[in-house]
Each structure stands twice: as structure tokens, then as C-alpha cells.
Amino acid sequence: MAQPPGIHARRGALKLLDAVLRRGETIEQAQGAALKDIRKPADKALALALANEALRWMVDLDTLIDSATKKPLPDDAKPRMVLRLMLAGWLRLETPPHAVIATGLPLLSGGPRRLAHGVFSTLSRREVALPEVPTLPAEVAARWDENAALIAQGLALPPEVDLAVKDIAATEQWQARLGGVSLMPGHVRIPRGTAIDKLEGYAEGAWWVQDLAAQLPAHLLGSGEGKHALDLCAAPGGKTLALARNGWKVTALDISKRRLGLLKENLKRTGLKASTVRADALNWEPKHQFDAILLDAPCTATGTCRRHPDVLHRIGSRQIEEMAELQAGLIERASGWLKPGATLVYAVCSLEREEGEEQAAQIDLDPSPITDSDLPDGLAPTPEGWLRTHPGMIFEEGGLDGFFVARFTR
């Protein structure tokens, strides 16, 4: 019997959900195996969209599912997984209920199939709806405390696409050519949904993709004027490109061969220059000290929850503690590689205090406070002179990722 159109995408989405929720993998880690049998790019995109929307709205989807069952299904039960995808397809991607049933139920058989059919039919007859803002998992909301409601507001929609422009003086030109908006010099924001490699300026390396928040750490180091900068944990390279664009002589270090390969591809496409080093920063010894070091440290990446909602369900206290220990070790190493008078910028794309504020408070260097003039409109430094962003900030302009950034001098 012929398979209904779209069934392959649903199977792939189910594998992605299983990898995230049962094995703790990221969507990025899981998609190679989960989507390897899907040939059509459109089906791959649909599988990713279904899985991400199910993860983004999972608490609310589960509430709906539980309202239509006599007793709650186990969290990892296959019928619950399939129903999450079916409801995400209907309520978020606006797939008609008959098509949701035709493509969702073949993922189950026997009693679970009848159960899923009954639950979905009940909910569709009720014409249920999701809230305007996703509900965060309880433990996540507790960690993010007073910012939780604003962060959740920023998660309601996948983010638009931010670009960093190679020639800062050409920002307005690229804003006009790409039909975007600019929130600071060197930045252009465009609507999501367009193939990046088909956009004007991609082939000639006129810009690269980089969230607005991720553009700020390199921006805070200012103009290099040929001085030496070290970009620690540099791949896939957005901050290396920004430092090189700003006149720094950059050494870009990363432990991952694959990610360094992406960095080299980006350097080649943009025509910017940097020396690349594959090494573990905890063991590596530089040949000289640096005028500036940008340490965008490995972290839980909870600040990227707009585009990677899997972090809402994978990250807990154990992962946060492990990352904080690694970050402290990297800070200690990097601090010893600074010339007298040199600058260290410490950054993480995490919303956790243990990785941001608590790390900065332990750094044994002189503070170099971030000021209002360093930042785009709508953002402001903390009383300590640090920067903390989250997805609910500059919401009317489309938001930004969660980052913590602090600046110091030796």
C-alpha cells in the first residue's frame, strides 16, 4: 500500500524527539541518523519544524493530551510522542486534521493507534488552542526566576535571521538589498524562511549568519589596528570573522576538527584572514601573549532556546555544573595569556547564573565595565557593568538570544 505523502517527515520527527527526550542528544546531533533516509529537502525541513515546535510547546501539548485521557500516559510513551507531533502539526503548522491523522496514525499500531486516534479526534472536536506564550518546564522556569515570563514570550515564534556584514560601512546598502532592518552598524535582520545560500551576497562573502547577541562580544573589543587577538573556542567562526573584519590579527583555536572546517570555509568565503589552531585550550600553550582574548566558552547554550528548544528539556543541574567547572578552567588559562593592559571578554550563550554572573564575579582581573554607548538601542548594562540578554528583550524588534558578557583588563 502506498505511503501517505509526508509520512517520512513524521517518522523523522519522531526519531528526533526520541533522541532528544530519551537520549539527551541535541537536534543537531540527532538529525544525521534520524533523517538519513529522507531524500527530499522539504521533508527534512518539515521533520525539523515538527520536532522543534513539539519541543517548544511540549508542556502545553501535554496538558491538552492529558485532558483527553482517563489517566496520564508515561512521558516517554510512543503514543504521547506521536500525539505531540500530531498536535504540533495541527496547532502550529496549520496542517488540516484529516492530513494529521493520515500521516500520524501510521506511526503506531494496535491499541496505541486507536488511543491516539481517539485523543486527537476529541481535541479536534473541542477546537482546542494553545496559549499565546509557551509554558516553560517547571524546573526551567524556577531557574530563570524573574525573567522566565519574558523569556517565554520570546520563545513563541522561531527567530528571524541575523546577518553580520563584512563591510560595516555598507550596512545600509545590505539592509536595502536584502529587505531587512538593522539594529546596529554591521547588523542586518531578515525574515526567516529563505535559503541562506541563495541570498544576494552569500557567494561573495559579504556577510555571515550570526545572532545579534552573538555579535556583541567581538563588538566590545573594538578596533584591532593590527594587534593580536585570540578567539578561544572559536568555531564555527562568527566571532573570528568579526574580529578579523575589525582589524585584529586573529588566532582562532578550537578542539573540533569538523567545526574548525566550518570556520575555514567561512574564512575562505568572506576572504577574511585568521590563523587556525586545533587544540584543547586546557592543554595548549601559546607562543606569545595577546592584546585581547575573546573567550566564548562552551556552555549549556540555554540562551539559544528560541532556535534550539531541545535545551528546554535536555539541560539540568548536572550539565550546568559540568559546564561551570570547564568555564572556570578556561578563564584561569586565558587570564595568563594576556599582555599587561590587554582585554579579556568572557561570554556564554547561557541563561544560567552559574555560567555567567557567578563566573564573572570570580575573575581576578580589573573590570572594564560595558557602557550604554557600547550597546544597541534597547539594551543596557547591568549595575556591575556586565551585559545580560535574553529572548524577551527588544521583543518588538524580534528579540535576540540569551547571552552573558563581561569585559576585563589585565
mmCIF file of C-alpha atoms in Angstrom:
data_model
loop_
_atom_site.group_PDB
_atom_site.id
_atom_site.type_symbol
_atom_site.label_atom_id
_atom_site.label_comp_id
_atom_site.label_asym_id
_atom_site.label_seq_id
_atom_site.Cartn_x
_atom_site.Cartn_y
_atom_site.Cartn_z
ATOM 1 C CA MET A 1 0.000 0.000 0.000
ATOM 2 C CA ALA A 2 1.300 3.470 -0.906
ATOM 3 C CA GLN A 3 2.561 5.579 1.965
ATOM 4 C CA PRO A 4 0.688 8.874 2.513
ATOM 5 C CA PRO A 5 2.671 11.969 1.481
ATOM 6 C CA GLY A 6 4.537 13.374 4.476
ATOM 7 C CA ILE A 7 4.833 10.116 6.413
ATOM 8 C CA HIS A 8 8.631 10.092 6.038
ATOM 9 C CA ALA A 9 8.864 13.542 7.608
ATOM 10 C CA ARG A 10 6.742 12.385 10.564
ATOM 11 C CA ARG A 11 8.909 9.314 11.089
ATOM 12 C CA GLY A 12 11.996 11.516 11.063
ATOM 13 C CA ALA A 13 10.415 13.940 13.528
ATOM 14 C CA LEU A 14 9.555 11.061 15.871
ATOM 15 C CA LYS A 15 13.169 9.867 15.788
ATOM 16 C CA LEU A 16 14.346 13.389 16.601
ATOM 17 C CA LEU A 17 12.001 13.645 19.585
ATOM 18 C CA ASP A 18 13.144 10.262 20.860
ATOM 19 C CA ALA A 19 16.818 11.224 20.549
ATOM 20 C CA VAL A 20 16.307 14.466 22.489
ATOM 21 C CA LEU A 21 13.959 13.258 25.208
ATOM 22 C CA ARG A 22 15.317 9.767 25.837
ATOM 23 C CA ARG A 23 18.998 10.055 24.955
ATOM 24 C CA GLY A 24 19.619 13.737 25.708
ATOM 25 C CA GLU A 25 21.023 14.488 22.251
ATOM 26 C CA THR A 26 20.745 17.871 20.575
ATOM 27 C CA ILE A 27 18.633 18.175 17.445
ATOM 28 C CA GLU A 28 21.861 18.927 15.568
ATOM 29 C CA GLN A 29 23.498 15.742 16.853
ATOM 30 C CA ALA A 30 20.431 13.630 16.131
ATOM 31 C CA GLN A 31 19.412 14.752 12.679
ATOM 32 C CA GLY A 32 22.123 12.878 10.764
ATOM 33 C CA ALA A 33 20.845 9.470 11.866
ATOM 34 C CA ALA A 34 17.197 10.436 12.276
ATOM 35 C CA LEU A 35 16.805 11.946 8.810
ATOM 36 C CA LYS A 36 19.265 9.856 6.788
ATOM 37 C CA ASP A 37 16.511 8.032 4.859
ATOM 38 C CA ILE A 38 14.671 11.233 3.895
ATOM 39 C CA ARG A 39 15.651 12.361 0.419
ATOM 40 C CA LYS A 40 13.542 15.487 -0.169
ATOM 41 C CA PRO A 41 14.856 18.696 1.432
ATOM 42 C CA ALA A 42 11.259 19.811 2.028
ATOM 43 C CA ASP A 43 10.569 16.647 4.049
ATOM 44 C CA LYS A 44 13.706 17.169 6.117
ATOM 45 C CA ALA A 45 12.670 20.752 6.809
ATOM 46 C CA LEU A 46 9.195 19.580 7.835
ATOM 47 C CA ALA A 47 10.619 16.939 10.180
ATOM 48 C CA LEU A 48 12.792 19.553 11.885
ATOM 49 C CA ALA A 49 9.921 22.034 12.112
ATOM 50 C CA LEU A 50 7.578 19.437 13.659
ATOM 51 C CA ALA A 51 10.151 18.292 16.212
ATOM 52 C CA ASN A 52 11.138 21.836 17.177
ATOM 53 C CA GLU A 53 7.544 23.016 17.558
ATOM 54 C CA ALA A 54 6.693 19.930 19.639
ATOM 55 C CA LEU A 55 9.648 20.733 21.928
ATOM 56 C CA ARG A 56 8.875 24.461 22.063
ATOM 57 C CA TRP A 57 5.251 23.859 23.134
ATOM 58 C CA MET A 58 5.635 20.470 24.841
ATOM 59 C CA VAL A 59 4.285 21.451 28.268
ATOM 60 C CA ASP A 60 1.123 22.864 26.699
ATOM 61 C CA LEU A 61 0.740 19.968 24.257
ATOM 62 C CA ASP A 62 0.999 17.514 27.148
ATOM 63 C CA THR A 63 -1.676 19.428 29.055
ATOM 64 C CA LEU A 64 -4.016 19.013 26.087
ATOM 65 C CA ILE A 65 -3.189 15.312 25.747
ATOM 66 C CA ASP A 66 -3.789 14.697 29.454
ATOM 67 C CA SER A 67 -7.159 16.465 29.242
ATOM 68 C CA ALA A 68 -8.377 13.793 26.807
ATOM 69 C CA THR A 69 -7.135 10.616 28.538
ATOM 70 C CA LYS A 70 -8.531 8.816 31.580
ATOM 71 C CA LYS A 71 -5.056 8.544 33.088
ATOM 72 C CA PRO A 72 -1.812 10.238 32.035
ATOM 73 C CA LEU A 73 0.379 8.450 29.542
ATOM 74 C CA PRO A 74 4.042 7.956 30.547
ATOM 75 C CA ASP A 75 6.207 10.882 29.427
ATOM 76 C CA ASP A 76 8.194 8.701 27.019
ATOM 77 C CA ALA A 77 5.271 6.557 25.784
ATOM 78 C CA LYS A 78 5.210 6.357 21.991
ATOM 79 C CA PRO A 79 1.529 7.412 21.728
ATOM 80 C CA ARG A 80 2.360 10.606 23.671
ATOM 81 C CA MET A 81 5.335 11.282 21.390
ATOM 82 C CA VAL A 82 3.192 10.828 18.283
ATOM 83 C CA LEU A 83 0.369 12.946 19.689
ATOM 84 C CA ARG A 84 2.811 15.747 20.440
ATOM 85 C CA LEU A 85 3.804 15.752 16.773
ATOM 86 C CA MET A 86 0.222 15.470 15.542
ATOM 87 C CA LEU A 87 -0.889 18.404 17.682
ATOM 88 C CA ALA A 88 2.168 20.456 16.725
ATOM 89 C CA GLY A 89 1.348 19.853 13.068
ATOM 90 C CA TRP A 90 -2.265 20.908 13.526
ATOM 91 C CA LEU A 91 -1.937 23.793 16.008
ATOM 92 C CA ARG A 92 1.423 25.248 14.980
ATOM 93 C CA LEU A 93 1.978 24.330 11.329
ATOM 94 C CA GLU A 94 -1.736 24.568 10.430
ATOM 95 C CA THR A 95 -1.924 21.089 8.888
ATOM 96 C CA PRO A 96 -5.602 20.088 8.413
ATOM 97 C CA PRO A 97 -6.809 17.470 10.945
ATOM 98 C CA HIS A 98 -7.535 14.860 8.272
ATOM 99 C CA ALA A 99 -3.948 15.135 6.985
ATOM 100 C CA VAL A 100 -2.591 14.977 10.551
ATOM 101 C CA ILE A 101 -4.480 11.723 11.129
ATOM 102 C CA ALA A 102 -3.401 10.256 7.779
ATOM 103 C CA THR A 103 0.284 10.914 8.446
ATOM 104 C CA GLY A 104 0.416 10.472 12.233
ATOM 105 C CA LEU A 105 -1.501 7.297 12.951
ATOM 106 C CA PRO A 106 0.663 5.054 10.663
ATOM 107 C CA LEU A 107 3.471 5.637 13.202
ATOM 108 C CA LEU A 108 1.501 3.466 15.657
ATOM 109 C CA SER A 109 -0.366 0.168 15.516
ATOM 110 C CA GLY A 110 -2.982 -1.721 17.508
ATOM 111 C CA GLY A 111 -4.205 -0.261 20.788
ATOM 112 C CA PRO A 112 -1.823 2.723 20.818
ATOM 113 C CA ARG A 113 -3.088 3.695 17.367
ATOM 114 C CA ARG A 114 -6.716 3.612 18.500
ATOM 115 C CA LEU A 115 -5.792 5.592 21.614
ATOM 116 C CA ALA A 116 -4.006 8.312 19.632
ATOM 117 C CA HIS A 117 -6.890 8.499 17.159
ATOM 118 C CA GLY A 118 -9.373 8.908 19.987
ATOM 119 C CA VAL A 119 -7.366 11.585 21.781
ATOM 120 C CA PHE A 120 -6.697 13.624 18.648
ATOM 121 C CA SER A 121 -10.320 13.354 17.485
ATOM 122 C CA THR A 122 -11.553 14.508 20.900
ATOM 123 C CA LEU A 123 -9.252 17.513 20.922
ATOM 124 C CA SER A 124 -10.026 18.497 17.325
ATOM 125 C CA ARG A 125 -13.792 18.330 18.050
ATOM 126 C CA ARG A 126 -13.223 20.617 21.030
ATOM 127 C CA GLU A 127 -11.337 23.010 18.743
ATOM 128 C CA VAL A 128 -8.652 23.410 21.380
ATOM 129 C CA ALA A 129 -5.955 26.058 21.100
ATOM 130 C CA LEU A 130 -2.525 26.704 22.533
ATOM 131 C CA PRO A 131 -1.841 29.757 24.712
ATOM 132 C CA GLU A 132 -0.179 32.792 23.143
ATOM 133 C CA VAL A 133 3.067 32.088 25.024
ATOM 134 C CA PRO A 134 4.640 28.638 25.599
ATOM 135 C CA THR A 135 4.655 27.318 29.153
ATOM 136 C CA LEU A 136 8.201 26.593 30.344
ATOM 137 C CA PRO A 137 9.009 23.321 32.109
ATOM 138 C CA ALA A 138 8.671 23.945 35.855
ATOM 139 C CA GLU A 139 12.355 23.408 36.668
ATOM 140 C CA VAL A 140 13.400 25.754 33.839
ATOM 141 C CA ALA A 141 11.001 28.481 34.979
ATOM 142 C CA ALA A 142 12.378 28.156 38.515
ATOM 143 C CA ARG A 143 15.963 28.600 37.294
ATOM 144 C CA TRP A 144 15.131 31.657 35.190
ATOM 145 C CA ASP A 145 13.081 33.157 38.018
ATOM 146 C CA GLU A 146 12.012 36.773 37.456
ATOM 147 C CA ASN A 147 12.954 36.631 33.745
ATOM 148 C CA ALA A 148 11.014 33.443 32.997
ATOM 149 C CA ALA A 149 7.799 35.082 31.777
ATOM 150 C CA LEU A 150 9.637 37.463 29.426
ATOM 151 C CA ILE A 151 11.869 34.678 28.100
ATOM 152 C CA ALA A 152 8.812 32.510 27.421
ATOM 153 C CA GLN A 153 7.273 35.384 25.458
ATOM 154 C CA GLY A 154 10.380 35.454 23.295
ATOM 155 C CA LEU A 155 10.031 31.732 22.520
ATOM 156 C CA ALA A 156 6.563 31.927 20.967
ATOM 157 C CA LEU A 157 7.963 32.104 17.431
ATOM 158 C CA PRO A 158 11.174 30.817 15.836
ATOM 159 C CA PRO A 159 13.618 33.709 15.400
ATOM 160 C CA GLU A 160 14.307 35.699 12.283
ATOM 161 C CA VAL A 161 17.758 35.579 10.675
ATOM 162 C CA ASP A 162 20.549 37.919 11.762
ATOM 163 C CA LEU A 163 23.490 38.694 9.499
ATOM 164 C CA ALA A 164 26.850 40.289 10.312
ATOM 165 C CA VAL A 165 28.027 42.481 7.441
ATOM 166 C CA LYS A 166 31.666 42.240 6.399
ATOM 167 C CA ASP A 167 31.927 45.922 5.469
ATOM 168 C CA ILE A 168 30.311 47.823 8.329
ATOM 169 C CA ALA A 169 30.136 50.958 6.187
ATOM 170 C CA ALA A 170 27.877 49.042 3.769
ATOM 171 C CA THR A 171 25.263 48.146 6.411
ATOM 172 C CA GLU A 172 22.545 50.394 4.954
ATOM 173 C CA GLN A 173 23.278 49.101 1.463
ATOM 174 C CA TRP A 174 22.811 45.475 2.517
ATOM 175 C CA GLN A 175 19.780 46.345 4.586
ATOM 176 C CA ALA A 176 18.153 47.715 1.438
ATOM 177 C CA ARG A 177 19.342 44.936 -0.881
ATOM 178 C CA LEU A 178 18.122 42.164 1.435
ATOM 179 C CA GLY A 179 14.942 43.909 2.564
ATOM 180 C CA GLY A 180 15.955 43.783 6.207
ATOM 181 C CA VAL A 181 16.306 46.012 9.238
ATOM 182 C CA SER A 182 19.459 46.973 11.118
ATOM 183 C CA LEU A 183 19.714 47.218 14.897
ATOM 184 C CA MET A 184 23.350 48.364 14.972
ATOM 185 C CA PRO A 185 26.174 49.059 12.487
ATOM 186 C CA GLY A 186 27.289 45.812 10.841
ATOM 187 C CA HIS A 187 23.979 44.036 11.562
ATOM 188 C CA VAL A 188 21.027 43.223 9.281
ATOM 189 C CA ARG A 189 17.940 41.192 10.263
ATOM 190 C CA ILE A 190 15.886 39.460 7.566
ATOM 191 C CA PRO A 191 12.755 37.275 7.705
ATOM 192 C CA ARG A 192 13.284 33.556 8.223
ATOM 193 C CA GLY A 193 12.369 31.061 5.537
ATOM 194 C CA THR A 194 14.770 31.940 2.719
ATOM 195 C CA ALA A 195 17.571 29.556 1.776
ATOM 196 C CA ILE A 196 20.699 31.296 3.093
ATOM 197 C CA ASP A 197 22.976 30.210 0.258
ATOM 198 C CA LYS A 198 20.543 31.662 -2.301
ATOM 199 C CA LEU A 199 20.592 35.159 -0.824
ATOM 200 C CA GLU A 200 22.364 38.037 -2.555
ATOM 201 C CA GLY A 201 25.837 38.495 -1.119
ATOM 202 C CA TYR A 202 26.296 34.943 0.157
ATOM 203 C CA ALA A 203 28.596 33.650 -2.579
ATOM 204 C CA GLU A 204 30.902 36.676 -2.420
ATOM 205 C CA GLY A 205 31.074 36.523 1.381
ATOM 206 C CA ALA A 206 29.537 39.938 2.022
ATOM 207 C CA TRP A 207 28.009 38.734 5.301
ATOM 208 C CA TRP A 208 27.626 35.710 7.560
ATOM 209 C CA VAL A 209 24.796 34.427 9.746
ATOM 210 C CA GLN A 210 25.173 35.390 13.413
ATOM 211 C CA ASP A 211 22.563 36.232 16.033
ATOM 212 C CA LEU A 212 22.589 39.849 17.207
ATOM 213 C CA ALA A 213 23.547 38.828 20.748
ATOM 214 C CA ALA A 214 26.431 36.718 19.442
ATOM 215 C CA GLN A 215 27.748 39.750 17.531
ATOM 216 C CA LEU A 216 28.196 41.788 20.710
ATOM 217 C CA PRO A 217 31.247 40.093 22.360
ATOM 218 C CA ALA A 218 33.558 40.848 19.413
ATOM 219 C CA HIS A 219 31.996 44.301 19.065
ATOM 220 C CA LEU A 220 33.017 45.030 22.681
ATOM 221 C CA LEU A 221 36.710 44.586 21.792
ATOM 222 C CA GLY A 222 36.532 47.470 19.328
ATOM 223 C CA SER A 223 39.077 48.088 16.567
ATOM 224 C CA GLY A 224 42.188 45.898 16.492
ATOM 225 C CA GLU A 225 44.517 48.066 14.408
ATOM 226 C CA GLY A 226 46.720 45.047 13.693
ATOM 227 C CA LYS A 227 47.078 43.920 17.296
ATOM 228 C CA HIS A 228 46.905 40.242 18.272
ATOM 229 C CA ALA A 229 43.643 38.674 19.424
ATOM 230 C CA LEU A 230 42.940 35.101 20.486
ATOM 231 C CA ASP A 231 39.490 33.696 19.807
ATOM 232 C CA LEU A 232 39.168 30.737 22.179
ATOM 233 C CA CYS A 233 36.639 28.012 21.349
ATOM 234 C CA ALA A 234 36.259 29.854 18.055
ATOM 235 C CA ALA A 235 34.331 27.554 15.699
ATOM 236 C CA PRO A 236 32.179 27.828 13.661
ATOM 237 C CA GLY A 237 33.772 31.228 13.316
ATOM 238 C CA GLY A 238 31.369 34.156 13.519
ATOM 239 C CA LYS A 239 33.405 35.924 16.197
ATOM 240 C CA THR A 240 36.680 35.195 14.405
ATOM 241 C CA LEU A 241 35.250 36.809 11.262
ATOM 242 C CA ALA A 242 34.091 39.842 13.238
ATOM 243 C CA LEU A 243 37.494 40.287 14.896
ATOM 244 C CA ALA A 244 39.277 39.993 11.548
ATOM 245 C CA ARG A 245 36.803 42.455 9.985
ATOM 246 C CA ASN A 246 37.560 44.874 12.843
ATOM 247 C CA GLY A 247 41.286 44.857 12.144
ATOM 248 C CA TRP A 248 42.564 42.283 14.636
ATOM 249 C CA LYS A 249 45.276 39.770 13.777
ATOM 250 C CA VAL A 250 43.388 36.684 14.928
ATOM 251 C CA THR A 251 44.436 33.289 16.220
ATOM 252 C CA ALA A 252 41.331 31.067 16.246
ATOM 253 C CA LEU A 253 41.544 27.986 18.443
ATOM 254 C CA ASP A 254 39.058 25.129 18.698
ATOM 255 C CA ILE A 255 39.205 21.460 19.648
ATOM 256 C CA SER A 256 36.771 20.194 16.991
ATOM 257 C CA LYS A 257 38.153 19.256 13.582
ATOM 258 C CA ARG A 258 34.700 19.381 11.993
ATOM 259 C CA ARG A 259 33.832 22.794 13.443
ATOM 260 C CA LEU A 260 37.247 24.198 12.513
ATOM 261 C CA GLY A 261 36.490 23.046 8.984
ATOM 262 C CA LEU A 262 33.365 25.215 9.020
ATOM 263 C CA LEU A 263 35.433 28.143 10.299
ATOM 264 C CA LYS A 264 37.929 27.723 7.459
ATOM 265 C CA GLU A 265 35.090 27.578 4.921
ATOM 266 C CA ASN A 266 33.694 30.831 6.315
ATOM 267 C CA LEU A 267 37.111 32.490 6.144
ATOM 268 C CA LYS A 268 37.506 31.385 2.544
ATOM 269 C CA ARG A 269 34.021 32.585 1.553
ATOM 270 C CA THR A 270 34.453 36.010 3.143
ATOM 271 C CA GLY A 271 38.103 36.494 2.205
ATOM 272 C CA LEU A 272 38.986 37.361 5.804
ATOM 273 C CA LYS A 273 42.228 36.141 7.376
ATOM 274 C CA ALA A 274 42.951 34.275 10.625
ATOM 275 C CA SER A 275 45.366 31.638 11.847
ATOM 276 C CA THR A 276 43.576 28.476 12.941
ATOM 277 C CA VAL A 277 44.770 26.092 15.634
ATOM 278 C CA ARG A 278 43.221 22.768 16.537
ATOM 279 C CA ALA A 279 43.932 22.144 20.220
ATOM 280 C CA ASP A 280 42.414 21.687 23.670
ATOM 281 C CA ALA A 281 42.644 25.100 25.355
ATOM 282 C CA LEU A 282 43.140 23.405 28.721
ATOM 283 C CA ASN A 283 46.437 21.912 27.473
ATOM 284 C CA TRP A 284 47.589 24.315 24.752
ATOM 285 C CA GLU A 285 50.395 26.814 25.342
ATOM 286 C CA PRO A 286 50.647 29.899 23.093
ATOM 287 C CA LYS A 287 53.972 31.161 21.767
ATOM 288 C CA HIS A 288 53.210 34.730 22.850
ATOM 289 C CA GLN A 289 50.731 36.744 24.883
ATOM 290 C CA PHE A 290 47.798 38.597 23.350
ATOM 291 C CA ASP A 291 46.427 42.133 23.262
ATOM 292 C CA ALA A 292 42.887 40.753 23.535
ATOM 293 C CA ILE A 293 41.239 37.413 24.211
ATOM 294 C CA LEU A 294 37.648 36.569 23.394
ATOM 295 C CA LEU A 295 36.546 33.533 25.407
ATOM 296 C CA ASP A 296 33.127 32.462 24.177
ATOM 297 C CA ALA A 297 33.185 29.459 26.462
ATOM 298 C CA PRO A 298 31.493 26.096 25.949
ATOM 299 C CA CYS A 299 28.206 26.207 27.826
ATOM 300 C CA THR A 300 24.754 24.690 28.135
ATOM 301 C CA ALA A 301 23.564 27.029 25.348
ATOM 302 C CA THR A 302 20.208 27.589 27.060
ATOM 303 C CA GLY A 303 20.260 31.119 25.638
ATOM 304 C CA THR A 304 19.661 29.652 22.168
ATOM 305 C CA CYS A 305 16.276 28.219 23.196
ATOM 306 C CA ARG A 306 14.460 30.264 20.528
ATOM 307 C CA ARG A 307 16.122 28.305 17.744
ATOM 308 C CA HIS A 308 17.053 25.181 19.733
ATOM 309 C CA PRO A 309 14.089 24.393 22.029
ATOM 310 C CA ASP A 310 15.619 20.988 22.834
ATOM 311 C CA VAL A 311 17.670 22.791 25.534
ATOM 312 C CA LEU A 312 14.449 23.286 27.492
ATOM 313 C CA HIS A 313 14.274 19.532 28.019
ATOM 314 C CA ARG A 314 17.904 18.346 27.984
ATOM 315 C CA ILE A 315 19.636 20.704 30.396
ATOM 316 C CA GLY A 316 19.574 20.356 34.184
ATOM 317 C CA SER A 317 21.768 20.971 37.205
ATOM 318 C CA ARG A 318 24.291 18.264 36.283
ATOM 319 C CA GLN A 319 25.048 19.760 32.860
ATOM 320 C CA ILE A 320 25.211 23.281 34.320
ATOM 321 C CA GLU A 321 27.714 22.203 36.994
ATOM 322 C CA GLU A 322 29.887 20.406 34.433
ATOM 323 C CA MET A 323 29.985 23.439 32.148
ATOM 324 C CA ALA A 324 30.710 25.850 35.007
ATOM 325 C CA GLU A 325 33.722 23.773 36.029
ATOM 326 C CA LEU A 326 35.055 23.778 32.463
ATOM 327 C CA GLN A 327 34.481 27.520 32.116
ATOM 328 C CA ALA A 328 36.399 28.260 35.312
ATOM 329 C CA GLY A 329 39.357 26.280 33.991
ATOM 330 C CA LEU A 330 39.325 28.123 30.670
ATOM 331 C CA ILE A 331 39.116 31.521 32.374
ATOM 332 C CA GLU A 332 42.158 30.679 34.508
ATOM 333 C CA ARG A 333 44.146 29.633 31.445
ATOM 334 C CA ALA A 334 43.120 32.609 29.313
ATOM 335 C CA SER A 335 43.875 35.140 32.053
ATOM 336 C CA GLY A 336 47.536 34.109 31.989
ATOM 337 C CA TRP A 337 47.865 34.734 28.251
ATOM 338 C CA LEU A 338 47.055 38.457 28.395
ATOM 339 C CA LYS A 339 49.687 41.162 27.955
ATOM 340 C CA PRO A 340 49.683 43.880 30.623
ATOM 341 C CA GLY A 341 46.848 46.249 29.741
ATOM 342 C CA ALA A 342 45.189 43.664 27.489
ATOM 343 C CA THR A 343 41.445 42.953 27.408
ATOM 344 C CA LEU A 344 39.519 39.757 28.124
ATOM 345 C CA VAL A 345 35.907 39.409 27.030
ATOM 346 C CA TYR A 346 34.147 36.433 28.624
ATOM 347 C CA ALA A 347 30.880 35.309 27.042
ATOM 348 C CA VAL A 348 28.429 32.408 27.154
ATOM 349 C CA CYS A 349 25.185 31.823 25.262
ATOM 350 C CA SER A 350 23.615 30.596 28.506
ATOM 351 C CA LEU A 351 20.814 31.934 30.694
ATOM 352 C CA GLU A 352 22.224 30.258 33.817
ATOM 353 C CA ARG A 353 23.768 32.439 36.537
ATOM 354 C CA GLU A 354 26.314 29.723 37.349
ATOM 355 C CA GLU A 355 27.782 30.127 33.859
ATOM 356 C CA GLY A 356 27.502 33.907 33.664
ATOM 357 C CA GLU A 357 27.260 36.203 36.667
ATOM 358 C CA GLU A 358 28.829 33.744 39.109
ATOM 359 C CA GLN A 359 31.796 33.131 36.802
ATOM 360 C CA ALA A 360 32.392 36.846 36.222
ATOM 361 C CA ALA A 361 32.355 37.547 39.952
ATOM 362 C CA GLN A 362 35.339 35.186 40.375
ATOM 363 C CA ILE A 363 37.550 36.590 37.600
ATOM 364 C CA ASP A 364 40.720 38.055 39.108
ATOM 365 C CA LEU A 365 41.221 40.894 36.620
ATOM 366 C CA ASP A 366 40.279 44.565 36.604
ATOM 367 C CA PRO A 367 36.700 45.216 35.466
ATOM 368 C CA SER A 368 36.275 47.141 32.212
ATOM 369 C CA PRO A 369 32.582 47.994 32.504
ATOM 370 C CA ILE A 370 30.322 47.811 29.470
ATOM 371 C CA THR A 371 28.521 51.126 28.895
ATOM 372 C CA ASP A 372 25.302 52.173 27.176
ATOM 373 C CA SER A 373 27.333 53.554 24.270
ATOM 374 C CA ASP A 374 28.759 50.061 23.631
ATOM 375 C CA LEU A 375 25.313 48.577 23.013
ATOM 376 C CA PRO A 376 22.438 48.778 20.506
ATOM 377 C CA ASP A 377 19.311 50.729 21.450
ATOM 378 C CA GLY A 378 17.093 48.739 23.798
ATOM 379 C CA LEU A 379 19.947 47.013 25.617
ATOM 380 C CA ALA A 380 21.680 48.252 28.761
ATOM 381 C CA PRO A 381 24.497 47.010 31.004
ATOM 382 C CA THR A 382 23.831 45.580 34.446
ATOM 383 C CA PRO A 383 24.804 47.617 37.538
ATOM 384 C CA GLU A 384 28.064 45.628 37.590
ATOM 385 C CA GLY A 385 28.909 46.746 34.055
ATOM 386 C CA TRP A 386 28.133 43.349 32.548
ATOM 387 C CA LEU A 387 25.682 42.501 29.762
ATOM 388 C CA ARG A 388 22.815 40.055 30.198
ATOM 389 C CA THR A 389 20.451 39.429 27.271
ATOM 390 C CA HIS A 390 17.515 37.070 26.946
ATOM 391 C CA PRO A 391 14.906 36.257 24.258
ATOM 392 C CA GLY A 392 12.290 38.600 25.737
ATOM 393 C CA MET A 393 14.456 41.700 25.242
ATOM 394 C CA ILE A 394 13.890 44.070 22.296
ATOM 395 C CA PHE A 395 10.840 41.873 21.685
ATOM 396 C CA GLU A 396 9.139 44.309 19.318
ATOM 397 C CA GLU A 397 12.225 44.215 17.087
ATOM 398 C CA GLY A 398 12.272 40.399 17.006
ATOM 399 C CA GLY A 399 14.250 39.552 20.156
ATOM 400 C CA LEU A 400 17.697 38.023 20.455
ATOM 401 C CA ASP A 401 19.447 35.054 22.045
ATOM 402 C CA GLY A 402 20.327 34.861 25.704
ATOM 403 C CA PHE A 403 23.962 35.830 26.358
ATOM 404 C CA PHE A 404 26.110 36.859 29.263
ATOM 405 C CA VAL A 405 29.144 39.061 28.507
ATOM 406 C CA ALA A 406 31.711 40.660 30.817
ATOM 407 C CA ARG A 407 34.867 42.635 29.974
ATOM 408 C CA PHE A 408 38.111 42.872 31.944
ATOM 409 C CA THR A 409 41.628 44.228 31.608
ATOM 410 C CA ARG A 410 44.918 42.978 32.979
#
